PDB file of C-alpha atoms in Angstrom:
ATOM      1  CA  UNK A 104      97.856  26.459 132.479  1.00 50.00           C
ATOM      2  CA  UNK A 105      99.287  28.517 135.347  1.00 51.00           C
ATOM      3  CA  UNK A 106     101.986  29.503 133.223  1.00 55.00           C
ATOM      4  CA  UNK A 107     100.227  30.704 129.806  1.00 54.00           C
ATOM      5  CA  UNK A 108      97.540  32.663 132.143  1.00 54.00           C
ATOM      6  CA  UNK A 109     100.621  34.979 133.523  1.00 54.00           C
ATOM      7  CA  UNK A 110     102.030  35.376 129.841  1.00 59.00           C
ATOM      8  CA  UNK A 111      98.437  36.783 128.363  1.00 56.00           C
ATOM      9  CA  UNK A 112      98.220  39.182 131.701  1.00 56.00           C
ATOM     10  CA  UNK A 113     101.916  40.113 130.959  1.00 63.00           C
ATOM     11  CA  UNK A 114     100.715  40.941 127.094  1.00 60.00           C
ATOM     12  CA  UNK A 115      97.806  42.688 127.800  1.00 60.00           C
ATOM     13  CA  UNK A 116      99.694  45.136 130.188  1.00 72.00           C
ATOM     14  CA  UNK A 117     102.281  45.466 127.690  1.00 73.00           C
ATOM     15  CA  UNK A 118      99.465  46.663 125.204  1.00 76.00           C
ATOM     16  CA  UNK A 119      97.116  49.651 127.729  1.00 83.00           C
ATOM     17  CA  UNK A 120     100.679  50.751 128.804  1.00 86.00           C
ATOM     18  CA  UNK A 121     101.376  51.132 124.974  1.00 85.00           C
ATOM     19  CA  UNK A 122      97.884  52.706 124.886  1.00 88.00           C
ATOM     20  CA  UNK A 123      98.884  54.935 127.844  1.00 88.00           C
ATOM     21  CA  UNK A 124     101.822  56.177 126.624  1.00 89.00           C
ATOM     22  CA  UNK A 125     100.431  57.434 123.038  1.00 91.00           C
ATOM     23  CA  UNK A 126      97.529  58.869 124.704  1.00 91.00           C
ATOM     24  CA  UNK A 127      99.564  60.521 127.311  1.00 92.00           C
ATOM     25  CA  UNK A 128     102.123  62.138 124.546  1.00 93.00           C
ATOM     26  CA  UNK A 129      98.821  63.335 122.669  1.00 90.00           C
ATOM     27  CA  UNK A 130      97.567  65.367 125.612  1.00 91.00           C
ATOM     28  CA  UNK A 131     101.364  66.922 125.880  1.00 91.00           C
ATOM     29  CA  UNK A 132     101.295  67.899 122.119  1.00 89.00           C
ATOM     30  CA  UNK A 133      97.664  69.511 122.495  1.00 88.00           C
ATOM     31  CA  UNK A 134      99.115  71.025 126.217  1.00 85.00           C
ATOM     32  CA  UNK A 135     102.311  72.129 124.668  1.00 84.00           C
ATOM     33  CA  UNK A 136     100.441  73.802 121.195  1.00 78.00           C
ATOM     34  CA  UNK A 137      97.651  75.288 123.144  1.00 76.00           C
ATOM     35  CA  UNK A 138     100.042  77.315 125.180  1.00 73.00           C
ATOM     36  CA  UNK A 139     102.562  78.071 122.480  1.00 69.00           C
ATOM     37  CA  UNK A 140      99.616  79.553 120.037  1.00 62.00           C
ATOM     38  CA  UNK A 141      99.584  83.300 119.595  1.00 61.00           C
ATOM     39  CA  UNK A 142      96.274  85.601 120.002  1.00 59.00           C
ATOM     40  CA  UNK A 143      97.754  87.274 116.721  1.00 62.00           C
ATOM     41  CA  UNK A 144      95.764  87.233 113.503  1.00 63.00           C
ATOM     42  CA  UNK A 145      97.363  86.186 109.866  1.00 67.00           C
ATOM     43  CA  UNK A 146      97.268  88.513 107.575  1.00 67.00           C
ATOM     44  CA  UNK A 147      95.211  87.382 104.512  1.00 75.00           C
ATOM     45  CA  UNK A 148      96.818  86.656 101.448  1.00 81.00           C
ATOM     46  CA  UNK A 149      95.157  88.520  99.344  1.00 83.00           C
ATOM     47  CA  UNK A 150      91.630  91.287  99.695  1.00 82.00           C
ATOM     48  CA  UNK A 151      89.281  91.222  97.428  1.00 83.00           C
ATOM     49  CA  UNK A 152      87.337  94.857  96.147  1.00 80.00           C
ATOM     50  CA  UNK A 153      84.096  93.965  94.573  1.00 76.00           C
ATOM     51  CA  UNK A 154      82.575  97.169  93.086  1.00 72.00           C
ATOM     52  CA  UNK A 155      80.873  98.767  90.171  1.00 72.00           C
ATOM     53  CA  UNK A 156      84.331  98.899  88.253  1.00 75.00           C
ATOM     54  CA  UNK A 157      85.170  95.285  87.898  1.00 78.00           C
ATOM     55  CA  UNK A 158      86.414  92.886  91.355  1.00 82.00           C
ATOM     56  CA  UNK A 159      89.882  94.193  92.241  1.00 83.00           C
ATOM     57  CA  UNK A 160      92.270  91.168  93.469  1.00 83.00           C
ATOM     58  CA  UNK A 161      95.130  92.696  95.408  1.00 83.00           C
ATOM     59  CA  UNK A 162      97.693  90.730  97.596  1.00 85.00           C
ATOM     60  CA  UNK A 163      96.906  91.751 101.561  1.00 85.00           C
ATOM     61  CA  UNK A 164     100.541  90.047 102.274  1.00 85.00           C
ATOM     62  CA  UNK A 165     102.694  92.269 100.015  1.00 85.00           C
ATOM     63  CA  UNK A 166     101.223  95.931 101.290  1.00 83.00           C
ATOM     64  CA  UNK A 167     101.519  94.340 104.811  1.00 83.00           C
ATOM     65  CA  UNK A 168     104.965  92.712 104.671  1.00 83.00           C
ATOM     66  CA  UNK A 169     106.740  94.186 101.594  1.00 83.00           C
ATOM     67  CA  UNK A 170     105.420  97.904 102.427  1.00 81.00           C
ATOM     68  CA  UNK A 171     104.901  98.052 105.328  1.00 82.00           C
ATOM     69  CA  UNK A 172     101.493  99.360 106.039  1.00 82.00           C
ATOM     70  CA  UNK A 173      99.833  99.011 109.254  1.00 80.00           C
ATOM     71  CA  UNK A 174      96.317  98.156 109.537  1.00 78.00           C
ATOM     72  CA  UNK A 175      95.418 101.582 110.539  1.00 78.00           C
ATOM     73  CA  UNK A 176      96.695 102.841 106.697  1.00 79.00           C
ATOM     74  CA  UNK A 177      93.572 101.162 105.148  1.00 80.00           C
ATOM     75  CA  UNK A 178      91.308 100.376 108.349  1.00 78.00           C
ATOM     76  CA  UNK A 179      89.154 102.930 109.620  1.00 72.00           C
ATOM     77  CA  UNK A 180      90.291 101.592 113.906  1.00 60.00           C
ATOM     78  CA  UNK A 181      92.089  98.949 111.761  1.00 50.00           C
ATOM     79  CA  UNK A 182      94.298  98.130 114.874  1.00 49.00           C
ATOM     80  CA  UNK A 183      92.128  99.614 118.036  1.00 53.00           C
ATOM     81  CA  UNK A 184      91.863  96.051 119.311  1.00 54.00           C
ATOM     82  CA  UNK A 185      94.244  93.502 117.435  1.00 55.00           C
ATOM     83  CA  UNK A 186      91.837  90.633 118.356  1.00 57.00           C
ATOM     84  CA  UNK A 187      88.977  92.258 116.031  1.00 63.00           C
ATOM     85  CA  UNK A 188      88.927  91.704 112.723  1.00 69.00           C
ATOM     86  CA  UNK A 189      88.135  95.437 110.535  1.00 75.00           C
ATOM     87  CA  UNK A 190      84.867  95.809 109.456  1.00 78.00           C
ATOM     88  CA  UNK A 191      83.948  95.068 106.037  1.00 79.00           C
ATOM     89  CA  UNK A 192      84.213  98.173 104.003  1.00 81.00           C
ATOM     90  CA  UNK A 193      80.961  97.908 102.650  1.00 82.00           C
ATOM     91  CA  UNK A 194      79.409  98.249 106.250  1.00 84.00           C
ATOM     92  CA  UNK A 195      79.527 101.727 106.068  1.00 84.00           C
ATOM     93  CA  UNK A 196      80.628 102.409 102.442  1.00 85.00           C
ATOM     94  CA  UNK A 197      78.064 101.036  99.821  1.00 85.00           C
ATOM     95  CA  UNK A 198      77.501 100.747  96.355  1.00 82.00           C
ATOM     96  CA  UNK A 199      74.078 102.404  96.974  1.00 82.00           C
ATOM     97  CA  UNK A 200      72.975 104.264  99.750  1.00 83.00           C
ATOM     98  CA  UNK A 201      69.403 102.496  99.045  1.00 85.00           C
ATOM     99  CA  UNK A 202      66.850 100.500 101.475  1.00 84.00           C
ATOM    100  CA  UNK A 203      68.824  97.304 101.467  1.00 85.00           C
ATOM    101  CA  UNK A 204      71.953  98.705 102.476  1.00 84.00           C
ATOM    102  CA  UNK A 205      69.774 100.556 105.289  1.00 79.00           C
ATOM    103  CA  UNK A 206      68.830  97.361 106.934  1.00 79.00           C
ATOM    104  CA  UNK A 207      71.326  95.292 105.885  1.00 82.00           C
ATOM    105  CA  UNK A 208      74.781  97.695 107.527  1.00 81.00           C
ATOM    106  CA  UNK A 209      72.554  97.710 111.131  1.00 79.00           C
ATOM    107  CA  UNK A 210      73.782  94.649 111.884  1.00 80.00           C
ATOM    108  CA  UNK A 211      77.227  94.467 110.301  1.00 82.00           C
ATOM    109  CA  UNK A 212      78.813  95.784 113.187  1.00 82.00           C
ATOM    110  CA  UNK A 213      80.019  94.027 116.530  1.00 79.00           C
ATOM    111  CA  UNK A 214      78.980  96.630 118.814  1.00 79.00           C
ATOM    112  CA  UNK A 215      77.035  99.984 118.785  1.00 79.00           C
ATOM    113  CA  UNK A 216      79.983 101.819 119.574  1.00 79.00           C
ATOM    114  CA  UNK A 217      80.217 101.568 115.734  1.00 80.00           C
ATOM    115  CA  UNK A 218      76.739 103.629 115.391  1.00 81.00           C
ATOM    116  CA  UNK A 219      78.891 106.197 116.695  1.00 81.00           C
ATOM    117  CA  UNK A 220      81.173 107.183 114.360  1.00 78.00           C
ATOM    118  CA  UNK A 221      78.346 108.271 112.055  1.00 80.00           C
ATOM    119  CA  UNK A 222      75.561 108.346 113.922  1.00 80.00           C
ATOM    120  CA  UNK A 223      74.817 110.761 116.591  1.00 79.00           C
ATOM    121  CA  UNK A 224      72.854 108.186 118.904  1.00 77.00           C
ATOM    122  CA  UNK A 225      73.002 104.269 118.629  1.00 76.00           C
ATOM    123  CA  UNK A 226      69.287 102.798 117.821  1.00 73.00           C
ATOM    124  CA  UNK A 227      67.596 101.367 119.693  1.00 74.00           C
ATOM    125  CA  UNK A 228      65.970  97.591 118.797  1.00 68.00           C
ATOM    126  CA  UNK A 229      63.861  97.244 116.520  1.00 66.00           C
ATOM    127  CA  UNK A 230      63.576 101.395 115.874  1.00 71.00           C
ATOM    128  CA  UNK A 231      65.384 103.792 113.736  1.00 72.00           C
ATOM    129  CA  UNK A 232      67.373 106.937 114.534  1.00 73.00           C
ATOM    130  CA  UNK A 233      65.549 110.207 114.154  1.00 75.00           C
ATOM    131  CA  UNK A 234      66.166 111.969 110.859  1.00 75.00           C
ATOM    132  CA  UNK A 235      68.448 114.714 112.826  1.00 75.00           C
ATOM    133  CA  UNK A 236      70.548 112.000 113.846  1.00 72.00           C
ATOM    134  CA  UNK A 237      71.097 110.172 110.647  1.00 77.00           C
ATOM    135  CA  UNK A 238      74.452 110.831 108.902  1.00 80.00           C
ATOM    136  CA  UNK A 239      74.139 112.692 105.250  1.00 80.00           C
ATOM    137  CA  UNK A 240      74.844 110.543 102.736  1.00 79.00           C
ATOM    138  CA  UNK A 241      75.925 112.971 100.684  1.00 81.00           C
ATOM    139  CA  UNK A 242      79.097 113.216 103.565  1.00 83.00           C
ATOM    140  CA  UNK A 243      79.916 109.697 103.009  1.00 84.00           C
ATOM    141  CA  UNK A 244      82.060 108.000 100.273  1.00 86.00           C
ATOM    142  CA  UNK A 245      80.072 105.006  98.136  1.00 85.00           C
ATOM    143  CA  UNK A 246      82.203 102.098  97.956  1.00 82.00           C
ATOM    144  CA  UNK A 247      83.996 103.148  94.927  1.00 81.00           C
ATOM    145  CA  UNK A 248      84.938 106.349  96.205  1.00 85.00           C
ATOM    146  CA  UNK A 249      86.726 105.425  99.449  1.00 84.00           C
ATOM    147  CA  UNK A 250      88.149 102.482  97.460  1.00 81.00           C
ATOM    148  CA  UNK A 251      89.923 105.057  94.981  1.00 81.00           C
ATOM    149  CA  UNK A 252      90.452 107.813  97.645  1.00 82.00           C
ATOM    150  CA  UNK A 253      91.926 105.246 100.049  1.00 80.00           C
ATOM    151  CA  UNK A 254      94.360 103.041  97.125  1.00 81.00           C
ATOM    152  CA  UNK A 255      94.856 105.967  94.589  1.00 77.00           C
ATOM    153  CA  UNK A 256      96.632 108.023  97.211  1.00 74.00           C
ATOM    154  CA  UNK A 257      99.459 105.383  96.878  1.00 76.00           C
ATOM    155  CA  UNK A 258      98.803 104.384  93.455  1.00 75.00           C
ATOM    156  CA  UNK A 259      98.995 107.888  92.237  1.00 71.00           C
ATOM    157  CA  UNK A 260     102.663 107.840  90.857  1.00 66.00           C
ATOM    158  CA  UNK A 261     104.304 105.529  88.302  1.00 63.00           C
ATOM    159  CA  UNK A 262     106.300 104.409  90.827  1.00 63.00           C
ATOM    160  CA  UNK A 263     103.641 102.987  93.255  1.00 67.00           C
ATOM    161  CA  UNK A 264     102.012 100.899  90.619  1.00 66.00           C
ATOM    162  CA  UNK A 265      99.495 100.984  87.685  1.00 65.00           C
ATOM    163  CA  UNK A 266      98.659 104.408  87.300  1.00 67.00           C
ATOM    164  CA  UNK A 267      96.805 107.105  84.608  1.00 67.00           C
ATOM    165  CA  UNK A 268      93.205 106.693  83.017  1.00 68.00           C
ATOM    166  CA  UNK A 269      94.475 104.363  80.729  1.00 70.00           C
ATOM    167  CA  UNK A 270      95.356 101.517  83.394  1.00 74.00           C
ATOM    168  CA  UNK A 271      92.022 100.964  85.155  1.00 77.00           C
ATOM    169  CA  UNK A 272      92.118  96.888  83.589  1.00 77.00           C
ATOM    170  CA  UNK A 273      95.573  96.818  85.074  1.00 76.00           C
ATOM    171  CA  UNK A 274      93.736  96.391  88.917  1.00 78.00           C
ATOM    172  CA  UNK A 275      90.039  95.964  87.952  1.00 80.00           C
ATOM    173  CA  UNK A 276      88.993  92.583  86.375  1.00 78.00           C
ATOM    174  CA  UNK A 277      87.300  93.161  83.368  1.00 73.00           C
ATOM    175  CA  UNK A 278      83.443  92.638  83.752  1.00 65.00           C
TER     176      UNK A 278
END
């Protein structure tokens, strides 16, 4: 009896040091993957325009990579702080400058610093900014507008890609 006790002590320390050992190499890997992993973004693959004109599916990797643009060519701040994602273009640009965009862009933003860039004064909570310090909307590009003034001014030559008023279908998706 003496002897089969020792064997089953032998084989269960065999087994929590087998335990041990996989559960020590697992907290290396997480260790080792958590230190090696960068602060840095991906770029999408692809950004998506929805507007008036039809949904416009362009690939985010090629003008990034392939051309070379910054973040700041299409961002407004695109790159100010690298650990920010941009604002959605329709934040500040809609398709209607009507109530629902109103209330709805007031709290699209991750700080008021934001308010700023249109606005003379950030609101306060639960108010809203004095006529005199509203922005004219008349000043500021609907969605469609800053999309073409921001895309056409590459896309303007037959080089850069589908151009002339006969090529809208080539980027918008037919409704």
């Amino acid at each position: 009896m003496g002897n089969s006790t020792f064997q089953g002590v032998g084989l269960l320390q065999k087994r929590y040091t087998s335990i041990l050992a996989v559960v020590a190499i697992c907290l290396v890997v997480a260790v080792v993957g958590y230190g090696a992993s960068s602060d840095e973004k991906p770029v999408p693959a692809r950004f998506v325009l929805d507007n008036t004109g039809g949904r416009v599916i362009s690939s985010h990797v090629e003008h990034a990579d392939d051309y070379g643009y910054s973040c700041d060519d299409c961002h407004h701040g695109g790159s100010e702080n690298e650990n920010v994602s941009p604002v959605p273009c329709g934040s500040c640009h809609p398709k209607e400058f009507d109530n629902d965009f109103k209330i709805k862009h007031q709290t699209a933003f991750p700080d008021k610093e934001y308010c700023l860039r249109c606005h003379d004064d950030a609101p306060k909570a639960g108010t809203q900014l004095a006529e005199d310090d509203r922005p004219d909307p008349e000043m500021i590009p609907t969605r469609g507008d800053a999309f073409h003034d921001q895309c056409m001014g590459c896309h303007q030559s037959e080089e850069a890609g589908p151009y002339g008023e006969q090529s809208c279908y080539e980027c918008h998706a037919r409704k």
